[in-house]
Short mmCIF file of C-alpha atoms in Angstrom, two decimals:
data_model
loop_
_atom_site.label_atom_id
_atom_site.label_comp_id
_atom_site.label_asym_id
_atom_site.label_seq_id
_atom_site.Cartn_x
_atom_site.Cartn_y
_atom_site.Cartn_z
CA UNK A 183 108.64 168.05 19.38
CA UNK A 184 111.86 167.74 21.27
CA UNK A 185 111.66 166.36 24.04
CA UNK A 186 114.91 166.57 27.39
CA UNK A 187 116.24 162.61 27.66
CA UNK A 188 114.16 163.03 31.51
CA UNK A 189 111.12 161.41 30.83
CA UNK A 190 112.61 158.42 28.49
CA UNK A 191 115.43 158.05 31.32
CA UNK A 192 112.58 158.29 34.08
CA UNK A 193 110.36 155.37 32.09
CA UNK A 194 113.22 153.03 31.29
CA UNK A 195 114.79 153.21 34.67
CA UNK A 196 111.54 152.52 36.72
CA UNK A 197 110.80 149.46 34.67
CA UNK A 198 114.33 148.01 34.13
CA UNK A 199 115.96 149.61 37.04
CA UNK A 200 112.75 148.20 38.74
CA UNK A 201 112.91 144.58 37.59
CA UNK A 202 116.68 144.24 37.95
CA UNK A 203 116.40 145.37 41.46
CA UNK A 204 113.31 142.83 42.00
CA UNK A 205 115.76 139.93 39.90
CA UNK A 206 118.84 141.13 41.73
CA UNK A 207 116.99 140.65 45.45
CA UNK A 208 115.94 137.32 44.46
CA UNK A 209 119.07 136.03 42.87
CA UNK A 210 121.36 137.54 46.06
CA UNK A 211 118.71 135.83 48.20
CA UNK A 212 118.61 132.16 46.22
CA UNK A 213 122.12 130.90 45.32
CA UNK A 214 120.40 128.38 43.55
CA UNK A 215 118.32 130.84 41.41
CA UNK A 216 121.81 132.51 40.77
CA UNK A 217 123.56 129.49 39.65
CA UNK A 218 120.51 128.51 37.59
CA UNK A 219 120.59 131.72 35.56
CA UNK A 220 123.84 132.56 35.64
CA UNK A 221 124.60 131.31 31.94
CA UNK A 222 121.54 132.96 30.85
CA UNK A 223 122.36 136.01 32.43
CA UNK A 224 126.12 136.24 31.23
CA UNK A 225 124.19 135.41 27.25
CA UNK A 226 122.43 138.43 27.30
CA UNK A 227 123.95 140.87 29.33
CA UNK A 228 127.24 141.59 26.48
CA UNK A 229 124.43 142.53 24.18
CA UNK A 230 125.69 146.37 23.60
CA UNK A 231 122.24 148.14 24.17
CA UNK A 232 122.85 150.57 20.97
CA UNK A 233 122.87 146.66 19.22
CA UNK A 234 119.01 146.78 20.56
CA UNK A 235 118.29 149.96 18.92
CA UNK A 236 116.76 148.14 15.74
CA UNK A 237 114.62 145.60 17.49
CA UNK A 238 113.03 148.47 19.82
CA UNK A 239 112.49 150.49 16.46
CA UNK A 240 110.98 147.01 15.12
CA UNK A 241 108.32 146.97 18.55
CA UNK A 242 107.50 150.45 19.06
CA UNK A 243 108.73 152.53 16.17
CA UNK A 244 109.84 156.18 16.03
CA UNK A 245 109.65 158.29 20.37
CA UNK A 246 109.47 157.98 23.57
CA UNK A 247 108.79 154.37 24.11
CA UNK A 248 111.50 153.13 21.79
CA UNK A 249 113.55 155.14 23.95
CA UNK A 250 112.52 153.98 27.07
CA UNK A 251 113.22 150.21 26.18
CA UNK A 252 116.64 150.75 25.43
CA UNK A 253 117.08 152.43 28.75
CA UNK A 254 115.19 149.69 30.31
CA UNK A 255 117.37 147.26 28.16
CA UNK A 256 120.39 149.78 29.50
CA UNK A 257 119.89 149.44 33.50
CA UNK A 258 118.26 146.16 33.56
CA UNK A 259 121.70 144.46 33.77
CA UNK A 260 124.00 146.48 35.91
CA UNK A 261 120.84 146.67 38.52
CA UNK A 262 120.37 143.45 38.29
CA UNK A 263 124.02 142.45 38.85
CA UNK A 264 124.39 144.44 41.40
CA UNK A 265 121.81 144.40 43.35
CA UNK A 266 122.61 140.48 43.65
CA UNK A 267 126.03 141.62 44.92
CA UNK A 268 124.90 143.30 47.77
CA UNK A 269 122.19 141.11 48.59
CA UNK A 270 124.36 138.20 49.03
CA UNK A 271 126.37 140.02 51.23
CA UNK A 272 124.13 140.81 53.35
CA UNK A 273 125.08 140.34 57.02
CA UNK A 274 124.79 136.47 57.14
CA UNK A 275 124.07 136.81 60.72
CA UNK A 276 121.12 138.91 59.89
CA UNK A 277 119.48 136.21 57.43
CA UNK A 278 120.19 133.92 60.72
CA UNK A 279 118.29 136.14 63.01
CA UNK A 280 115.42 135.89 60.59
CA UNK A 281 115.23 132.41 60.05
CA UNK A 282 115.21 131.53 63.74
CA UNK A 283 112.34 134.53 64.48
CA UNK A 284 110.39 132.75 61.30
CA UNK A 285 110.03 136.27 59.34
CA UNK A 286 108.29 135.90 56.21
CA UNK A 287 109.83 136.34 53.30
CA UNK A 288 108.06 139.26 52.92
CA UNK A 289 108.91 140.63 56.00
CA UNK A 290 112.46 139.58 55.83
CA UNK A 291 113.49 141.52 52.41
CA UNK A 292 111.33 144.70 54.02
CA UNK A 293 112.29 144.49 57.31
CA UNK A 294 116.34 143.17 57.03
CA UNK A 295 117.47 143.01 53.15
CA UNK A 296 116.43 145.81 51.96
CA UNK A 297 117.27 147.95 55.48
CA UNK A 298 120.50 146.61 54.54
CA UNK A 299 120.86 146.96 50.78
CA UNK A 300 119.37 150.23 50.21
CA UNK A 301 122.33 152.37 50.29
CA UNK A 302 124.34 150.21 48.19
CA UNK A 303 121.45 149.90 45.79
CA UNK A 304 120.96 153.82 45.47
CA UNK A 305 124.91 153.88 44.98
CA UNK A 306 124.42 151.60 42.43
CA UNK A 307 121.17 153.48 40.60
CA UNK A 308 123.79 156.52 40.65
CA UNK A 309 126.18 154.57 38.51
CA UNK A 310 123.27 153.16 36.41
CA UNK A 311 121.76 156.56 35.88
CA UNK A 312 125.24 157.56 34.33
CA UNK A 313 125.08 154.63 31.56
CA UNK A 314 121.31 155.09 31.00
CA UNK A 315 122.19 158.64 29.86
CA UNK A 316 124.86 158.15 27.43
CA UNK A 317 122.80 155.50 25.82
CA UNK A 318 119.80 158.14 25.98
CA UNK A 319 121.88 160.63 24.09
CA UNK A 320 122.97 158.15 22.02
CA UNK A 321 119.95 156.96 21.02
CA UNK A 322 118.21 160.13 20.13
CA UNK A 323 121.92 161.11 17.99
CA UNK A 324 121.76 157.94 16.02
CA UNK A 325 117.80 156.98 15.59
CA UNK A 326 115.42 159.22 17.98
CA UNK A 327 114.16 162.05 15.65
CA UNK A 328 112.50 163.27 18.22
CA UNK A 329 114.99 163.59 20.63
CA UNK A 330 117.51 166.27 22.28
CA UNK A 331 120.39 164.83 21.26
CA UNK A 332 118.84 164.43 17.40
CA UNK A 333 118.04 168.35 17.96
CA UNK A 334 121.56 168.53 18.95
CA UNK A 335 122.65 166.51 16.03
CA UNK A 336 120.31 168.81 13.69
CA UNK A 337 121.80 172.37 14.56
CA UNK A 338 125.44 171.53 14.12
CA UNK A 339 124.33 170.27 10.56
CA UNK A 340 122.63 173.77 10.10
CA UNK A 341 126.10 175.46 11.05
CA UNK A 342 124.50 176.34 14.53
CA UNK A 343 126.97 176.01 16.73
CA UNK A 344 125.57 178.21 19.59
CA UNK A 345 122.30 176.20 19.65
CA UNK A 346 124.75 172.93 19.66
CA UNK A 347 126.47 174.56 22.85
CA UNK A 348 123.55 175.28 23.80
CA UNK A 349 122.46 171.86 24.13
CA UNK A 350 125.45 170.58 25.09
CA UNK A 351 125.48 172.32 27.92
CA UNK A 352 121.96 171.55 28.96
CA UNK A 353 122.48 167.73 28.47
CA UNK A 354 125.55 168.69 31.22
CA UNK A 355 123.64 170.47 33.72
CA UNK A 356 121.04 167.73 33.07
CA UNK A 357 123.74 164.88 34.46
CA UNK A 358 124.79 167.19 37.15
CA UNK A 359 121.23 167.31 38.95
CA UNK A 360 120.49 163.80 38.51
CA UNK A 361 123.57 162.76 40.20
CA UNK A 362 123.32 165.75 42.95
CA UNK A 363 119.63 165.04 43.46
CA UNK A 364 120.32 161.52 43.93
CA UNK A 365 123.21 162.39 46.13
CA UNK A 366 121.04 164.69 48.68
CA UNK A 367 118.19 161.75 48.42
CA UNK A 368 121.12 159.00 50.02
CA UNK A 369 121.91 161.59 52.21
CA UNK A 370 118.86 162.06 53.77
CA UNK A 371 117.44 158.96 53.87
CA UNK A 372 120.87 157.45 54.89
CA UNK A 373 122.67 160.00 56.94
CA UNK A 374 126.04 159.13 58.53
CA UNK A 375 124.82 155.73 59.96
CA UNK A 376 123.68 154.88 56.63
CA UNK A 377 126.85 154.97 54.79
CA UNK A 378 127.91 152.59 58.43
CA UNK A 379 125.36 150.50 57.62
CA UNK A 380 126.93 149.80 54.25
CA UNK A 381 130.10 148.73 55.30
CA UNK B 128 79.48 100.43 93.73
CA UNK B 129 81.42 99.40 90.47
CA UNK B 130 83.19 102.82 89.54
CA UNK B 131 83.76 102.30 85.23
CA UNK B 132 87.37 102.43 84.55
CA UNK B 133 87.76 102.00 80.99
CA UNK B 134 90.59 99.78 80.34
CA UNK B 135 92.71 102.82 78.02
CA UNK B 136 93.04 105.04 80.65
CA UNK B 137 96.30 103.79 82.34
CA UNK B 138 98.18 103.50 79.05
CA UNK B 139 96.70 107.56 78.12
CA UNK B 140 97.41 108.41 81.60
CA UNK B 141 101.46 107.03 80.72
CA UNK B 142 101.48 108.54 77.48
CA UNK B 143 100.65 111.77 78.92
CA UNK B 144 103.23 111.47 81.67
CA UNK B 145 105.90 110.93 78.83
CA UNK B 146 105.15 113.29 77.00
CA UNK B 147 104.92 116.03 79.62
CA UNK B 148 108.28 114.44 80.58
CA UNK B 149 110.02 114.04 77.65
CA UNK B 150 113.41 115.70 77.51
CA UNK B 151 113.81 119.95 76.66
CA UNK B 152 116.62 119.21 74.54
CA UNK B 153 117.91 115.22 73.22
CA UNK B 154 120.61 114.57 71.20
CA UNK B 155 119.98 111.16 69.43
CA UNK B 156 123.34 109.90 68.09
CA UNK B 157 124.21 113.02 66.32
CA UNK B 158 126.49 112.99 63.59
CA UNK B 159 128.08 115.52 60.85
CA UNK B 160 130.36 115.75 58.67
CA UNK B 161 131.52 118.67 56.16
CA UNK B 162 133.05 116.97 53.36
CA UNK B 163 135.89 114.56 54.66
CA UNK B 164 135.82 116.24 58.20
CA UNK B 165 133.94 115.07 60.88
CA UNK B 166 132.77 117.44 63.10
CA UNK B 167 130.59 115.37 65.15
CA UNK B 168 130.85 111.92 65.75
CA UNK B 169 127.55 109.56 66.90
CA UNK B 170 126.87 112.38 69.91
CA UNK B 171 124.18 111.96 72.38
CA UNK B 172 122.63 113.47 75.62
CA UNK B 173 119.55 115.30 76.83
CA UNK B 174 118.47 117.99 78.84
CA UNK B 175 115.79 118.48 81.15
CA UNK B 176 113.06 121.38 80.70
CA UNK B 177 114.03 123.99 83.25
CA UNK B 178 117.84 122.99 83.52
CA UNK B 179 120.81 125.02 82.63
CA UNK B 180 123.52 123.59 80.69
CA UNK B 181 126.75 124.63 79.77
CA UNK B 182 129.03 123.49 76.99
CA UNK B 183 132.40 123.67 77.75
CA UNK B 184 135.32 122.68 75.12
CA UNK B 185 138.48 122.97 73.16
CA UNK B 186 138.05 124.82 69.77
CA UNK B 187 136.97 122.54 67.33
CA UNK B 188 134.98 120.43 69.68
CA UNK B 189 131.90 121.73 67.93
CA UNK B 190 130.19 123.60 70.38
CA UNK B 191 129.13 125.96 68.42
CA UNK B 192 127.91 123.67 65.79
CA UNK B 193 125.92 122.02 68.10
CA UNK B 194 123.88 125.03 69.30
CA UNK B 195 123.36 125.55 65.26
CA UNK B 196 122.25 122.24 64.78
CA UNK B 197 120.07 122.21 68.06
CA UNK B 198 118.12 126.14 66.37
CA UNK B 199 117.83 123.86 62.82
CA UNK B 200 120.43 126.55 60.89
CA UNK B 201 122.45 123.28 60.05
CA UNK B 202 120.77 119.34 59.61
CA UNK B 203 122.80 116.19 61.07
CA UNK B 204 124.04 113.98 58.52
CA UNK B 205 122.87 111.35 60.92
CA UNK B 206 120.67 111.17 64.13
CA UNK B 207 117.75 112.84 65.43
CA UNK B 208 117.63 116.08 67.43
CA UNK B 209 114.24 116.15 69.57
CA UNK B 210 113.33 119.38 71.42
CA UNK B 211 110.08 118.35 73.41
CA UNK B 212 109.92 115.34 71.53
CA UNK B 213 109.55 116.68 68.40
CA UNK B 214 112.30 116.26 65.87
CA UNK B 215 113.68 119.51 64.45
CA UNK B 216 113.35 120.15 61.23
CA UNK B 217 114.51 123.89 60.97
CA UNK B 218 114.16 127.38 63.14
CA UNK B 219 111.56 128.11 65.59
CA UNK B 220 110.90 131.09 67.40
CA UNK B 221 110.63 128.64 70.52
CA UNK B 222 114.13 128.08 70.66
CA UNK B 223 116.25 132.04 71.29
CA UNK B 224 119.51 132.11 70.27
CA UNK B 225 122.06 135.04 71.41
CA UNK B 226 125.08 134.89 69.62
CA UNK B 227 128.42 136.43 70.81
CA UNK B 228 128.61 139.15 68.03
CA UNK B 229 125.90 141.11 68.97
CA UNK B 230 127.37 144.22 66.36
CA UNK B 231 126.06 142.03 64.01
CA UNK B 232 123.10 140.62 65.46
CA UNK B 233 121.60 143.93 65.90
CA UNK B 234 119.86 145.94 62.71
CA UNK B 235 121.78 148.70 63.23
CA UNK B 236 119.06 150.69 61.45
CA UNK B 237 116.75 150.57 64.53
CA UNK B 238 116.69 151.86 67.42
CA UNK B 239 117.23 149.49 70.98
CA UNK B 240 113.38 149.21 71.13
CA UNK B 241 113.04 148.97 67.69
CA UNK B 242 115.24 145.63 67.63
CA UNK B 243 113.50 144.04 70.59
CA UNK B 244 110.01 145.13 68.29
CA UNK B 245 111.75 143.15 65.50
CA UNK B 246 110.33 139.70 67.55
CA UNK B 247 107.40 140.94 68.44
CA UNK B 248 106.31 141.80 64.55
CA UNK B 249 107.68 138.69 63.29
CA UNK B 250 105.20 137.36 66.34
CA UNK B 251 102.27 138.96 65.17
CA UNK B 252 101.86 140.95 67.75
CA UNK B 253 99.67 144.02 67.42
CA UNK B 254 100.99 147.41 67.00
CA UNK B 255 99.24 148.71 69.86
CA UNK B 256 100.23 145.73 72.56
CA UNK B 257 104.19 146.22 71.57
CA UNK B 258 105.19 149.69 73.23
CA UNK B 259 104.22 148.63 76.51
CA UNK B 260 106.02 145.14 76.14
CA UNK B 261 109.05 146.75 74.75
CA UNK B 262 109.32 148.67 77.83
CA UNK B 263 108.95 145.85 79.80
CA UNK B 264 111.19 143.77 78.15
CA UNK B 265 114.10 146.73 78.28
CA UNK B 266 113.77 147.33 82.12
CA UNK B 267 113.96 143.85 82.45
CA UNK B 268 117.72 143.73 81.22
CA UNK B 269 118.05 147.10 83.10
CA UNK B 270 118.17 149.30 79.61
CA UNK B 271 115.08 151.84 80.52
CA UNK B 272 115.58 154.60 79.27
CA UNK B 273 117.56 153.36 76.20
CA UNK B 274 115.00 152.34 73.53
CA UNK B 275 115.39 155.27 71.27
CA UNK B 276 119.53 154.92 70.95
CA UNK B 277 121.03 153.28 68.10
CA UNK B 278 123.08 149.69 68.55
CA UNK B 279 125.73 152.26 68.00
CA UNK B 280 125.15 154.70 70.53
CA UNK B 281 125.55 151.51 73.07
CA UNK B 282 128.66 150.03 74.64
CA UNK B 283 129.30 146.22 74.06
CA UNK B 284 127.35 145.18 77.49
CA UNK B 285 124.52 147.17 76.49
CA UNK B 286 124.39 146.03 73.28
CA UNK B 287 124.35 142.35 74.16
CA UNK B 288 121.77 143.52 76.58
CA UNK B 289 119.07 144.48 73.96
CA UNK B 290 119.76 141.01 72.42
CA UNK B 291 118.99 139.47 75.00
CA UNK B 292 115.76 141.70 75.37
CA UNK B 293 115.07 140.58 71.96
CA UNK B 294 115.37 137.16 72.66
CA UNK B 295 113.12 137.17 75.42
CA UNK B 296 110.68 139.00 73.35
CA UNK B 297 110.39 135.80 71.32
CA UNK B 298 108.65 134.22 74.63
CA UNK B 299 111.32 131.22 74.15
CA UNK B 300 111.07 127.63 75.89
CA UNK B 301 114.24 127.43 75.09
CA UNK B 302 117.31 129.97 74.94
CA UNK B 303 120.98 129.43 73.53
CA UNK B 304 123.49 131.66 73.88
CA UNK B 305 126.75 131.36 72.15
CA UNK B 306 129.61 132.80 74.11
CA UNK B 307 127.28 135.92 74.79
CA UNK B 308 129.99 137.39 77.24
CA UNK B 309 132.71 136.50 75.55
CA UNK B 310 133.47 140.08 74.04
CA UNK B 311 132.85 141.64 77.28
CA UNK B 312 134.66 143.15 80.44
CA UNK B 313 135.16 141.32 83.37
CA UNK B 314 132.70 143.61 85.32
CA UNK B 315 129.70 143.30 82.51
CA UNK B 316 130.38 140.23 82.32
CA UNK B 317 129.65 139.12 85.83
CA UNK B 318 126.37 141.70 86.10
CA UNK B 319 125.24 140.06 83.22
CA UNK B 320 125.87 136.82 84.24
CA UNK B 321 123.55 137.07 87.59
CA UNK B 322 120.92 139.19 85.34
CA UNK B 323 120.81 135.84 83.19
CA UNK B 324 120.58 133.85 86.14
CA UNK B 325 117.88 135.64 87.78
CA UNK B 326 116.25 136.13 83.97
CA UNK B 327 116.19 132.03 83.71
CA UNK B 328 114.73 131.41 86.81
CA UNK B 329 111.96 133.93 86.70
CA UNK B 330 110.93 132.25 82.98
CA UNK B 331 111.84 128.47 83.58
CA UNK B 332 113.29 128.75 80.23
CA UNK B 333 115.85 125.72 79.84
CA UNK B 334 119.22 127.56 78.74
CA UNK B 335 122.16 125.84 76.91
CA UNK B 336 125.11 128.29 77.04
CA UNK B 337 128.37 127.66 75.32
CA UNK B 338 131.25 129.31 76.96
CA UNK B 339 135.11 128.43 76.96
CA UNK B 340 135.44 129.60 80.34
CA UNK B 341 135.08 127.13 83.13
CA UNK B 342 134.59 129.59 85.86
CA UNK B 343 131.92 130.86 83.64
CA UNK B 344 130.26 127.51 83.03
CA UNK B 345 130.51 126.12 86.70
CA UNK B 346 129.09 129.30 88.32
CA UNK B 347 126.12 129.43 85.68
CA UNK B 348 124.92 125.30 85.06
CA UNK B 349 122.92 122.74 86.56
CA UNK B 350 125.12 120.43 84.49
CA UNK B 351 128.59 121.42 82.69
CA UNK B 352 129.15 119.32 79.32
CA UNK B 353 132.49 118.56 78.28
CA UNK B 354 133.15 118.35 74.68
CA UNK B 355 136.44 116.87 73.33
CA UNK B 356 138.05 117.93 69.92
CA UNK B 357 138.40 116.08 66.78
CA UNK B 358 136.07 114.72 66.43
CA UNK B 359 133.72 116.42 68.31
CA UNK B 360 131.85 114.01 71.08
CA UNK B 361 130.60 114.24 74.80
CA UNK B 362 133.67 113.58 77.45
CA UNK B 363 131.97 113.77 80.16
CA UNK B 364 128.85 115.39 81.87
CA UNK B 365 128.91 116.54 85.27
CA UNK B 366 126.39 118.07 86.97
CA UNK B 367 126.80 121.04 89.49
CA UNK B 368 125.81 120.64 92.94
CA UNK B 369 125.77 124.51 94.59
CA UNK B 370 123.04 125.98 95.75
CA UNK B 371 120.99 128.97 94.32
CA UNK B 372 120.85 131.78 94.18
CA UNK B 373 124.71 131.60 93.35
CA UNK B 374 126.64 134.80 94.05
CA UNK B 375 129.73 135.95 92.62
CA UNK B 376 131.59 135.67 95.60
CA UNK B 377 130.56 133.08 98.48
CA UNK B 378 129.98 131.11 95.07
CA UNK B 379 133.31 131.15 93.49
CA UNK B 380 134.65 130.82 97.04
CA UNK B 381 132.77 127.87 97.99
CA UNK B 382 134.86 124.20 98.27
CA UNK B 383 132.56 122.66 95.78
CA UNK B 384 132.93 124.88 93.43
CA UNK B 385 136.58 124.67 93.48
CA UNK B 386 136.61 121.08 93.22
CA UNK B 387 134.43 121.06 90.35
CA UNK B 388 136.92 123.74 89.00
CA UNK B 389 139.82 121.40 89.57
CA UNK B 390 138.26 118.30 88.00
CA UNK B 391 136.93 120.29 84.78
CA UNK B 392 140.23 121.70 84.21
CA UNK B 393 142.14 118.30 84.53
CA UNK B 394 139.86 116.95 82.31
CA UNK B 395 140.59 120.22 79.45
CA UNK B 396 144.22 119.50 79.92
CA UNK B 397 144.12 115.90 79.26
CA UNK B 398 141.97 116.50 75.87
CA UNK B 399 142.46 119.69 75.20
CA UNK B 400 145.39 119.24 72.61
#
């Protein structure tokens, strides 16, 4: 069955969007950490994910999950990355304010980093959605059998063309509400002071 | 009748006494260094719980420094910092700091009670206790009626205000403020100057307060310190002699306080550069 890019893009952001943000909070917050796994980090993240293509086919074979680890692979890094940006830049008088009312670390990435990141990190899943849906498209094209973009692939083989518009197009209005969904949800849970907050 | 002393009780009996008397604030031959550049060379003095100190000084005197090293943000190179006798080893929320830049102090994500609850979570304090305390705490800096605007929605004073709120939330024996007025108006200023005052003395919180202005400083302390530049050390202390409550004009009018105006200020000149 085809299947629209959604779900695989849904699965592999959660976990590697997920983890990088997780990674990217505790690097921003431990310049140690950072420093520590900075040669790591700058190792694996060149790895083009479409290079990862044949180990995810190795682990999980033909569908969805195969997919999804790219996409995980995909966001991972520039979550991760950048999430540690804004992090560390974090109002340093804010870190100060929790250290001297003892918050727990806990309570200080709920209650001040986070407060403070969000709207840069939702700006940032924006431009990691983006990436993770080329290299969904991409995937399915080149490997994913069971995939839009393979369907895509399929009818302009069979001389098609109105079902490979067709799909085409759907793939674009596909990007479009992703970004304008994600647009209205910084909106709302930012507002005007939220995009102040940022600065 | 033989009444049984037992022969430990005198020495207990002076412990106790030194302990209970040991100094708010003591500075024990502080020194640091950042790289090459000594900040603060082999400082030392000590403050008495319940006093009011201000910290007067060229730039680069350290003043600031000190009030980081006294809260535990930053650790001597050498020396011992004691706050009730106990040595610091790193933030407490005993020891309230206000810092001059209350725009950034503030979560600008909460509202003016919301930031004064901010001390009062990281307190423990149950959900159902802080409302009332909040309130409290916000008619106590005169901001009733404020606690559901954003830092933003606030002028400067007002601002610095809820700072202070949240400061006092944090039930502090001890309070620094770094140049809290410093941004402000000359009017603010001086309101919020005699709403310290009367703040300190209804808590018997001892207050260090670094200022550049003299005026300031004088009108505020039981004891002005003078810091001199380069490296940073203590150049003199002197302690203020006007009676309390002080008021912003008989105060400021007063001989004494114009004498102590006089010899502060020949003393900035002579070190100052």
């Amino acid at each position: 069955m085809d299947h629209d890019p959604f779900l695989a893009i849904g699965l592999g952001l959660a976990v590697g969007g997920g983890l990088g943000v997780l990674g990217g909070i505790g690097l921003g917050l431990s310049p140690a950490a950072s420093r520590i796994t900075s040669i790591a980090i700058e190792l694996f993240r060149p790895i083009p994910p479409v290079a990862v293509i044949p180990i995810a086919l190795l682990i999980y074979g033909f569908g969805i999950k195969m997919e999804a680890a790219i996409i995980a692979f995909t966001c991972f890094w520039p979550m991760l990355l950048l999430t540690q940006a804004v992090v560390s830049s974090v109002e340093p008088r804010l870190i100060e304010v929790s250290r001297i009312l003892e918050l727990s670390p806990r309570k200080k990435v709920m209650s001040i980093v986070l407060p403070a990141a969000a709207a840069r990190i939702v700006t940032a899943l924006r431009l990691t959605i983006g990436i993770a849906f080329i290299v969904a498209v991409t995937t399915e094209i080149a490997v994913n059998p069971f995939g839009l973009g393979h369907a895509m692939m399929i009818s302009q083989m069979e001389m098609r063309p109105s079902f490979m518009y067709a799909y085409i197009s759907w793939l674009a209005a596909l990007g479009w509400l992703i970004n304008t969904g994600l647009l209205m949800i910084q909106r709302r849970m930012f507002g005007a002071m939220g995009l102040e907050v940022t600065q | 009748m033989c009444v049984f002393r037992p022969f430990f009780q005198p020495d207990q009996i002076e412990a106790n006494v030194m302990t209970s008397s040991s100094p708010a604030i003591d500075f024990d031959r502080i020194s640091l260094s950042f790289g090459n550049r000594k900040i603060i060379d082999s400082m030392s003095f000590s403050v008495a719980s319940g006093e009011f100190t201000c910290i007067v000084g060229a730039s680069g005197s350290g003043k600031t420094t000190l009030l980081r090293m006294l809260v535990g943000l930053i650790t001597p190179n050498a020396g011992e910092i004691r706050r009730f006798g106990t040595a610091v080893t790193g933030p407490s929320r005993d020891v309230a700091v206000v810092f001059q830049d209350y725009g950034r102090a503030l979560l600008p994500w909460r509202t003016a009670g919301a930031n004064v609850a901010l001390a009062l979570e990281a307190a423990h304090v149950p959900r159902d206790e802080r409302k009332d305390r909040i309130d409290h705490l916000l008619e106590t800096v005169g901001l009733k009626g404020h606690g559901d605007k954003y830092p933003t929605e606030l002028s400067g004073g007002m601002q610095q205000r809820v700072q202070i709120a949240r400061c006092l939330a944090q039930e502090p024996r001890i309070l620094l403020m770094d140049e809290p007025f410093g941004a402000l108006d000359a009017m603010t200023r001086q309101s919020l100057q005699d709403e310290v005052l009367q703040i300190v003395d209804d808590t018997g919180m001892t207050v260090m307060f670094v200022t550049h202005d003299i005026d300031e400083a004088i009108y505020l302390g039981d004891t002005v310190i003078h810091l001199e530049a380069n490296p940073g050390r203590v150049a003199e202390t002197l302690p203020i002699d006007l009676p309390r409550p002080r008021n912003q004009l008989t105060t400021r009018e007063d001989p004494e306080f114009l004498k102590y105006r006089h010899v502060l200020f020949d003393h900035l000149e002579g070190h100052g550069s």
